[in-house]
């Protein structure tokens, strides 16, 4: 193992912890320390064992072998409630909120504030407002969670963890859906928590971002710890080298193929803002996408990227303009009709919109293509199996097979299932909203490779991102959005500073 030892008192320790799921060994004798009043960042590819280790430390699951020490004494958590009562709280990578309940009710679910006459809703509401103020988010405590955008739901998840006054706080991808300004607020909160002696375990695939906040770094690879070091001894190259064994980029715009005719034309598109009556989330926007071309759509939260893509896919209504697919206007075509005509969307929230959690990997992969192997009331299991096996192979999904539960896959492999499901419909235009959200650098490179290969076959690709580094990878063109409009267009030779300036983002010197 590389790296020097760490300093400071270890408040929580994993000793020779292993975890097996049948023949799959997720953790292989891991030793891991959490230091009092400091941030320990855990790096690793999807499937490396990070979330499994965190679930063990927070009482979600029990280890197959090894022990957990809290303040130097062995402990055995049988539930998250037991761990929480001992001061350990976790913010999960995938949101665990009840969408039909209010923000207040989600924060205090299972630990309601009660008096002799029942639940003290007024005090819960007061504390919720105080948490929202601390996180600098204007969210009414009585708002149903399902009415919030994804980034705001992530803030509610963070607020719930903060509300229990944990002494050890585990953050599994807490910024995956946050805007740049929300990340800054979260980092301020983390620094305040450190000052109060709270120990934090931080997991993130945003490597440069994580370096801003960490005190110690630990790298997991294939269920084994490969490196650990204090912040003073690590940099981006150190992290990538220990995660994936080599320092590589996300690719470059594919070449050697012809850029074809216009596949998708957006003409004067306007989309109403669901959160503000009379305002447009997308305002009179026009754009063309050609066969064989990859276009990156960059912008900050609220720029209108998601609303534009969801409107084109038929998920949101438009208030003006036209959308034409290969010269034919889509009009009021349904989502299913758009898919049948060759237009597909990989949504931002894969858990809510991209996958059916009760279905297997294979059932999720074949869901959008069910018409290809169904005649009347009869389904060809052979043709479905062939489609699933082809998708698993072509998209390189790491799974035990099509029968495996979708929840058994890492975040990166779940994302590849969503992409594989869309590619299985034989589309001509693929739209992807934040396709790399919550996945590691290795899985991200694989996703971008799939898109580049698709473009070389004549596929028209447009993907959105809020990470400026992802713009300068495989895109032939970079479109910057700001307040519902296109503010700039660049080629692949643009600089990060140009892109950030066009989006209205402050450029750090």
CSV table of N, CA and C in Angstrom, one decimal, residues 55-143:
chain,number,residue,atom,x,y,z
A,55,UNK,N,-22.0,1.5,4.1
A,55,UNK,CA,-23.3,0.9,4.6
A,55,UNK,C,-23.0,0.1,5.9
A,56,UNK,N,-21.8,-0.5,5.9
A,56,UNK,CA,-21.4,-1.3,7.1
A,56,UNK,C,-21.2,-0.3,8.3
A,57,UNK,N,-20.5,0.7,8.0
A,57,UNK,CA,-20.1,1.7,9.1
A,57,UNK,C,-21.4,2.4,9.7
A,58,UNK,N,-22.4,2.5,8.8
A,58,UNK,CA,-23.7,3.2,9.3
A,58,UNK,C,-24.8,2.3,9.7
A,59,UNK,N,-24.5,0.9,9.7
A,59,UNK,CA,-25.6,0.0,10.2
A,59,UNK,C,-26.6,-0.5,9.2
A,60,UNK,N,-26.4,-0.1,7.9
A,60,UNK,CA,-27.3,-0.5,6.9
A,60,UNK,C,-27.2,-2.0,6.6
A,61,UNK,N,-26.0,-2.5,6.6
A,61,UNK,CA,-25.7,-4.0,6.4
A,61,UNK,C,-24.6,-4.4,7.4
A,62,UNK,N,-24.5,-5.7,7.6
A,62,UNK,CA,-23.5,-6.2,8.5
A,62,UNK,C,-22.3,-6.8,7.7
A,63,UNK,N,-21.1,-6.7,8.2
A,63,UNK,CA,-20.0,-7.3,7.5
A,63,UNK,C,-20.0,-8.9,7.6
A,64,UNK,N,-19.4,-9.5,6.6
A,64,UNK,CA,-19.2,-11.0,6.7
A,64,UNK,C,-18.1,-11.4,7.6
A,65,UNK,N,-17.1,-10.5,7.8
A,65,UNK,CA,-16.0,-10.7,8.6
A,65,UNK,C,-15.4,-9.4,9.1
A,66,UNK,N,-14.6,-9.4,10.1
A,66,UNK,CA,-13.9,-8.2,10.6
A,66,UNK,C,-14.7,-7.6,11.7
A,67,UNK,N,-14.3,-6.4,12.2
A,67,UNK,CA,-15.0,-5.7,13.3
A,67,UNK,C,-14.9,-4.2,13.1
A,68,UNK,N,-15.9,-3.5,13.8
A,68,UNK,CA,-16.0,-2.1,13.8
A,68,UNK,C,-15.7,-1.6,15.2
A,69,UNK,N,-14.8,-0.6,15.3
A,69,UNK,CA,-14.4,0.0,16.6
A,69,UNK,C,-14.9,1.4,16.7
A,70,UNK,N,-15.6,1.7,17.7
A,70,UNK,CA,-16.1,3.1,18.0
A,70,UNK,C,-15.4,3.6,19.3
A,71,UNK,N,-14.6,4.6,19.2
A,71,UNK,CA,-13.8,5.1,20.4
A,71,UNK,C,-13.0,4.0,20.9
A,72,UNK,N,-12.5,3.1,20.1
A,72,UNK,CA,-11.6,2.0,20.5
A,72,UNK,C,-12.3,0.8,21.0
A,73,UNK,N,-13.6,0.8,21.0
A,73,UNK,CA,-14.3,-0.4,21.5
A,73,UNK,C,-15.2,-1.1,20.4
A,74,UNK,N,-15.2,-2.4,20.4
A,74,UNK,CA,-15.9,-3.1,19.3
A,74,UNK,C,-17.4,-2.8,19.4
A,75,UNK,N,-18.1,-2.6,18.3
A,75,UNK,CA,-19.5,-2.4,18.2
A,75,UNK,C,-20.1,-3.2,17.1
A,76,UNK,N,-21.4,-3.5,17.2
A,76,UNK,CA,-22.1,-4.3,16.2
A,76,UNK,C,-23.4,-3.6,15.9
A,77,UNK,N,-23.6,-3.0,14.8
A,77,UNK,CA,-24.8,-2.3,14.5
A,77,UNK,C,-25.8,-3.3,13.8
A,78,UNK,N,-27.0,-3.3,14.4
A,78,UNK,CA,-28.0,-4.2,13.7
A,78,UNK,C,-29.0,-3.4,12.9
A,79,UNK,N,-28.9,-2.1,12.9
A,79,UNK,CA,-29.7,-1.2,12.1
A,79,UNK,C,-29.1,0.2,12.1
A,80,UNK,N,-29.7,1.0,11.2
A,80,UNK,CA,-29.2,2.4,11.1
A,80,UNK,C,-29.6,3.2,12.3
A,81,UNK,N,-30.7,2.7,12.9
A,81,UNK,CA,-31.2,3.4,14.2
A,81,UNK,C,-30.2,3.3,15.3
A,82,UNK,N,-29.6,2.1,15.4
A,82,UNK,CA,-28.6,1.8,16.4
A,82,UNK,C,-27.3,2.7,16.1
A,83,UNK,N,-26.9,2.8,14.9
A,83,UNK,CA,-25.8,3.6,14.5
A,83,UNK,C,-26.1,5.1,14.8
A,84,UNK,N,-27.2,5.5,14.4
A,84,UNK,CA,-27.6,6.9,14.6
A,84,UNK,C,-27.6,7.3,16.1
A,85,UNK,N,-28.1,6.4,16.9
A,85,UNK,CA,-28.2,6.6,18.3
A,85,UNK,C,-26.8,6.8,18.9
A,86,UNK,N,-25.8,6.2,18.2
A,86,UNK,CA,-24.4,6.3,18.7
A,86,UNK,C,-23.7,7.5,17.9
A,87,UNK,N,-24.4,8.2,17.2
A,87,UNK,CA,-23.9,9.4,16.6
A,87,UNK,C,-23.4,9.3,15.2
A,88,UNK,N,-23.8,8.2,14.4
A,88,UNK,CA,-23.3,8.0,13.1
A,88,UNK,C,-24.5,8.2,12.1
A,89,UNK,N,-24.3,9.1,11.2
A,89,UNK,CA,-25.4,9.4,10.2
A,89,UNK,C,-24.8,9.3,8.8
A,90,UNK,N,-25.7,8.9,7.8
A,90,UNK,CA,-25.2,8.8,6.4
A,90,UNK,C,-26.1,9.5,5.5
A,91,UNK,N,-25.5,10.2,4.5
A,91,UNK,CA,-26.3,10.7,3.4
A,91,UNK,C,-26.0,9.8,2.2
A,92,UNK,N,-27.0,9.1,1.7
A,92,UNK,CA,-26.8,8.1,0.7
A,92,UNK,C,-26.6,8.7,-0.7
A,93,UNK,N,-25.9,8.0,-1.6
A,93,UNK,CA,-25.7,8.5,-2.9
A,93,UNK,C,-27.1,8.6,-3.7
A,94,UNK,N,-27.9,7.6,-3.6
A,94,UNK,CA,-29.2,7.7,-4.2
A,94,UNK,C,-30.2,8.1,-3.1
A,95,UNK,N,-31.0,9.1,-3.5
A,95,UNK,CA,-31.9,9.7,-2.5
A,95,UNK,C,-32.9,8.7,-1.9
A,96,UNK,N,-33.1,8.9,-0.6
A,96,UNK,CA,-34.0,8.0,0.1
A,96,UNK,C,-35.2,8.8,0.7
A,97,UNK,N,-35.7,9.7,0.0
A,97,UNK,CA,-36.8,10.6,0.4
A,97,UNK,C,-38.2,10.0,0.0
A,98,UNK,N,-39.2,10.4,0.8
A,98,UNK,CA,-40.6,10.0,0.4
A,98,UNK,C,-41.1,11.2,-0.4
A,99,UNK,N,-41.3,11.0,-1.7
A,99,UNK,CA,-41.7,12.2,-2.5
A,99,UNK,C,-43.0,12.8,-2.2
A,100,UNK,N,-44.0,12.0,-1.7
A,100,UNK,CA,-45.3,12.5,-1.4
A,100,UNK,C,-45.4,13.3,-0.1
A,101,UNK,N,-44.3,13.2,0.7
A,101,UNK,CA,-44.3,13.9,2.0
A,101,UNK,C,-43.6,15.3,1.8
A,102,UNK,N,-43.9,16.2,2.8
A,102,UNK,CA,-43.3,17.5,2.8
A,102,UNK,C,-41.8,17.4,3.2
A,103,UNK,N,-41.1,18.5,3.0
A,103,UNK,CA,-39.7,18.6,3.4
A,103,UNK,C,-39.6,18.4,4.9
A,104,UNK,N,-40.5,19.0,5.7
A,104,UNK,CA,-40.5,18.9,7.1
A,104,UNK,C,-40.7,17.4,7.5
A,105,UNK,N,-41.7,16.8,6.9
A,105,UNK,CA,-42.0,15.4,7.3
A,105,UNK,C,-40.8,14.4,6.9
A,106,UNK,N,-40.1,14.7,5.8
A,106,UNK,CA,-39.0,13.9,5.4
A,106,UNK,C,-37.9,14.0,6.4
A,107,UNK,N,-37.6,15.2,6.9
A,107,UNK,CA,-36.5,15.5,7.8
A,107,UNK,C,-36.7,14.8,9.1
A,108,UNK,N,-37.9,14.8,9.6
A,108,UNK,CA,-38.2,14.2,10.9
A,108,UNK,C,-38.9,12.8,10.9
A,109,UNK,N,-38.9,12.2,9.7
A,109,UNK,CA,-39.5,10.9,9.6
A,109,UNK,C,-38.8,9.9,10.5
A,110,UNK,N,-39.6,9.2,11.4
A,110,UNK,CA,-39.1,8.2,12.3
A,110,UNK,C,-38.6,8.7,13.5
A,111,UNK,N,-38.5,10.0,13.7
A,111,UNK,CA,-38.0,10.6,15.0
A,111,UNK,C,-38.7,11.9,15.2
A,112,UNK,N,-40.0,11.8,15.1
A,112,UNK,CA,-40.9,13.0,15.3
A,112,UNK,C,-40.7,13.7,16.6
A,113,UNK,N,-40.8,15.0,16.7
A,113,UNK,CA,-40.8,15.7,17.9
A,113,UNK,C,-42.2,15.6,18.5
A,114,UNK,N,-42.3,15.0,19.7
A,114,UNK,CA,-43.6,14.8,20.3
A,114,UNK,C,-43.7,15.6,21.7
A,115,UNK,N,-45.0,15.9,22.0
A,115,UNK,CA,-45.3,16.4,23.3
A,115,UNK,C,-46.4,15.5,23.9
A,116,UNK,N,-46.9,15.9,25.0
A,116,UNK,CA,-48.0,15.1,25.6
A,116,UNK,C,-49.3,15.1,24.7
A,117,UNK,N,-49.4,16.0,23.8
A,117,UNK,CA,-50.6,16.1,23.0
A,117,UNK,C,-50.4,15.6,21.6
A,118,UNK,N,-49.2,15.1,21.3
A,118,UNK,CA,-48.9,14.6,20.0
A,118,UNK,C,-47.7,15.2,19.3
A,119,UNK,N,-47.6,15.1,18.0
A,119,UNK,CA,-46.4,15.6,17.2
A,119,UNK,C,-46.4,17.1,17.3
A,120,UNK,N,-45.3,17.7,17.6
A,120,UNK,CA,-45.1,19.2,17.6
A,120,UNK,C,-44.7,19.6,16.2
A,121,UNK,N,-45.7,19.8,15.3
A,121,UNK,CA,-45.4,20.1,13.9
A,121,UNK,C,-44.8,21.5,13.8
A,122,UNK,N,-45.2,22.4,14.7
A,122,UNK,CA,-44.7,23.8,14.7
A,122,UNK,C,-43.2,23.8,15.0
A,123,UNK,N,-42.7,23.0,16.0
A,123,UNK,CA,-41.3,23.0,16.3
A,123,UNK,C,-40.5,22.3,15.2
A,124,UNK,N,-41.1,21.3,14.6
A,124,UNK,CA,-40.4,20.6,13.4
A,124,UNK,C,-40.3,21.6,12.3
A,125,UNK,N,-41.3,22.4,12.0
A,125,UNK,CA,-41.2,23.4,11.0
A,125,UNK,C,-40.2,24.4,11.3
A,126,UNK,N,-40.1,24.9,12.5
A,126,UNK,CA,-39.1,25.9,12.9
A,126,UNK,C,-37.7,25.4,12.7
A,127,UNK,N,-37.4,24.1,13.1
A,127,UNK,CA,-36.1,23.5,12.9
A,127,UNK,C,-35.8,23.3,11.5
A,128,UNK,N,-36.8,23.0,10.7
A,128,UNK,CA,-36.6,22.8,9.3
A,128,UNK,C,-36.2,24.1,8.6
A,129,UNK,N,-36.9,25.2,9.0
A,129,UNK,CA,-36.5,26.5,8.4
A,129,UNK,C,-35.1,26.9,8.8
A,130,UNK,N,-34.7,26.6,10.0
A,130,UNK,CA,-33.4,26.9,10.5
A,130,UNK,C,-32.3,26.1,9.6
A,131,UNK,N,-32.6,24.9,9.4
A,131,UNK,CA,-31.7,24.1,8.5
A,131,UNK,C,-31.6,24.6,7.1
A,132,UNK,N,-32.7,25.0,6.5
A,132,UNK,CA,-32.7,25.6,5.2
A,132,UNK,C,-31.9,26.9,5.2
A,133,UNK,N,-32.0,27.7,6.2
A,133,UNK,CA,-31.3,28.9,6.3
A,133,UNK,C,-29.8,28.6,6.4
A,134,UNK,N,-29.4,27.6,7.2
A,134,UNK,CA,-28.0,27.2,7.3
A,134,UNK,C,-27.4,26.8,6.0
A,135,UNK,N,-28.3,26.1,5.2
A,135,UNK,CA,-27.8,25.6,3.9
A,135,UNK,C,-28.1,26.6,2.7
A,136,UNK,N,-28.6,27.8,3.2
A,136,UNK,CA,-28.8,28.9,2.2
A,136,UNK,C,-29.7,28.5,1.1
A,137,UNK,N,-30.8,27.8,1.4
A,137,UNK,CA,-31.7,27.3,0.4
A,137,UNK,C,-33.1,27.8,0.7
A,138,UNK,N,-33.8,28.5,-0.2
A,138,UNK,CA,-35.1,29.0,0.1
A,138,UNK,C,-36.2,28.0,-0.3
A,139,UNK,N,-36.4,27.0,0.7
A,139,UNK,CA,-37.3,26.0,0.5
A,139,UNK,C,-38.3,26.0,1.6
A,140,UNK,N,-39.6,26.1,1.3
A,140,UNK,CA,-40.6,26.1,2.3
A,140,UNK,C,-40.7,24.7,2.9
A,141,UNK,N,-40.7,24.6,4.3
A,141,UNK,CA,-40.8,23.3,4.9
A,141,UNK,C,-42.0,22.4,4.6
A,142,UNK,N,-43.1,23.1,4.1
A,142,UNK,CA,-44.3,22.3,3.8
A,142,UNK,C,-44.4,21.9,2.3
A,143,UNK,N,-43.4,22.3,1.5
A,143,UNK,CA,-43.4,21.9,0.1
A,143,UNK,C,-43.2,20.4,0.0
